[in-house]
Amino acid sequence: MSRKWFALAAAVGSVMFIAGISPAQDEKHSETHKLMEKISKKNNEIKKDVRTPANFEKAGAKKVAGKADDLIKLLQDARKQKESAEKQKKSYDDWTKLTDATITAVEDFRKVAEKGNQAEAKKAFTSSVGAKCSDCHKVFRVEDDE
């Protein structure tokens, strides 16, 4: 009987220990890092939605456009962060120019997606938005050892 209680106590203790570590790990990440995680998640959602005609139809043009709006808001929040420019010892103007270019690409994609043509939406997203993200990452992406 005592073995069962010991196993239960060990399991509860493990869960509490793991739960206690998670918030501490989140505190290690910068605001920019947290925003980029959200941007990456939204980017992947859109990429999945435009990948095939079936996915695009299932998601719906208006919802894909709405996700683009969400992505724009996240990018606008990221634009205000100076941390990446400081870490890379680059100018904040370079950061804002690259984020502005990405925002413009997402706005253009949004207009295309709203029209409901999957092939055009996929092309606009992969070629234009993807290219702008890559342009920024070439300059400002910091690979953390975390």
PDB file of N, CA and C in Angstrom, residues 48-49 52-61 63-64 67:
ATOM      1  N   LYS A  48       0.204  26.628 -44.388  1.00  0.00           N
ATOM      2  CA  LYS A  48      -0.599  25.406 -44.490  1.00  0.00           C
ATOM      3  C   LYS A  48      -1.910  25.690 -45.221  1.00  0.00           C
ATOM      4  N   ASP A  49      -2.534  26.823 -44.923  1.00  0.00           N
ATOM      5  CA  ASP A  49      -3.815  27.172 -45.553  1.00  0.00           C
ATOM      6  C   ASP A  49      -3.706  27.370 -47.061  1.00  0.00           C
ATOM      7  N   THR A  52      -2.504  23.893 -50.547  1.00  0.00           N
ATOM      8  CA  THR A  52      -3.277  23.148 -51.556  1.00  0.00           C
ATOM      9  C   THR A  52      -4.645  23.797 -51.736  1.00  0.00           C
ATOM     10  N   PRO A  53      -5.282  23.548 -52.889  1.00  0.00           N
ATOM     11  CA  PRO A  53      -6.637  24.076 -53.075  1.00  0.00           C
ATOM     12  C   PRO A  53      -7.607  23.589 -51.999  1.00  0.00           C
ATOM     13  N   ALA A  54      -7.461  22.338 -51.576  1.00  0.00           N
ATOM     14  CA  ALA A  54      -8.357  21.794 -50.549  1.00  0.00           C
ATOM     15  C   ALA A  54      -8.155  22.522 -49.212  1.00  0.00           C
ATOM     16  N   ASN A  55      -6.916  22.747 -48.833  1.00  0.00           N
ATOM     17  CA  ASN A  55      -6.642  23.470 -47.589  1.00  0.00           C
ATOM     18  C   ASN A  55      -7.178  24.896 -47.650  1.00  0.00           C
ATOM     19  N   PHE A  56      -6.994  25.532 -48.800  1.00  0.00           N
ATOM     20  CA  PHE A  56      -7.442  26.917 -48.962  1.00  0.00           C
ATOM     21  C   PHE A  56      -8.965  27.000 -48.886  1.00  0.00           C
ATOM     22  N   GLU A  57      -9.615  26.051 -49.537  1.00  0.00           N
ATOM     23  CA  GLU A  57     -11.081  26.036 -49.517  1.00  0.00           C
ATOM     24  C   GLU A  57     -11.593  25.757 -48.103  1.00  0.00           C
ATOM     25  N   LYS A  58     -10.948  24.836 -47.418  1.00  0.00           N
ATOM     26  CA  LYS A  58     -11.352  24.493 -46.056  1.00  0.00           C
ATOM     27  C   LYS A  58     -11.178  25.690 -45.115  1.00  0.00           C
ATOM     28  N   ALA A  59     -10.057  26.386 -45.240  1.00  0.00           N
ATOM     29  CA  ALA A  59      -9.786  27.546 -44.385  1.00  0.00           C
ATOM     30  C   ALA A  59     -10.700  28.707 -44.740  1.00  0.00           C
ATOM     31  N   GLY A  60     -10.903  28.919 -46.013  1.00  0.00           N
ATOM     32  CA  GLY A  60     -11.723  30.036 -46.471  1.00  0.00           C
ATOM     33  C   GLY A  60     -10.891  31.289 -46.677  1.00  0.00           C
ATOM     34  N   ALA A  61     -11.171  31.962 -47.768  1.00  0.00           N
ATOM     35  CA  ALA A  61     -10.391  33.145 -48.139  1.00  0.00           C
ATOM     36  C   ALA A  61     -10.448  34.228 -47.058  1.00  0.00           C
ATOM     37  N   LYS A  63     -10.927  33.877 -43.816  1.00  0.00           N
ATOM     38  CA  LYS A  63     -10.152  33.492 -42.635  1.00  0.00           C
ATOM     39  C   LYS A  63      -8.654  33.611 -42.897  1.00  0.00           C
ATOM     40  N   VAL A  64      -8.228  33.262 -44.098  1.00  0.00           N
ATOM     41  CA  VAL A  64      -6.816  33.404 -44.438  1.00  0.00           C
ATOM     42  C   VAL A  64      -6.438  34.884 -44.413  1.00  0.00           C
ATOM     43  N   LYS A  67      -6.075  35.915 -40.878  1.00  0.00           N
ATOM     44  CA  LYS A  67      -4.790  35.484 -40.320  1.00  0.00           C
ATOM     45  C   LYS A  67      -3.674  36.416 -40.789  1.00  0.00           C
TER      46      LYS A  67
END
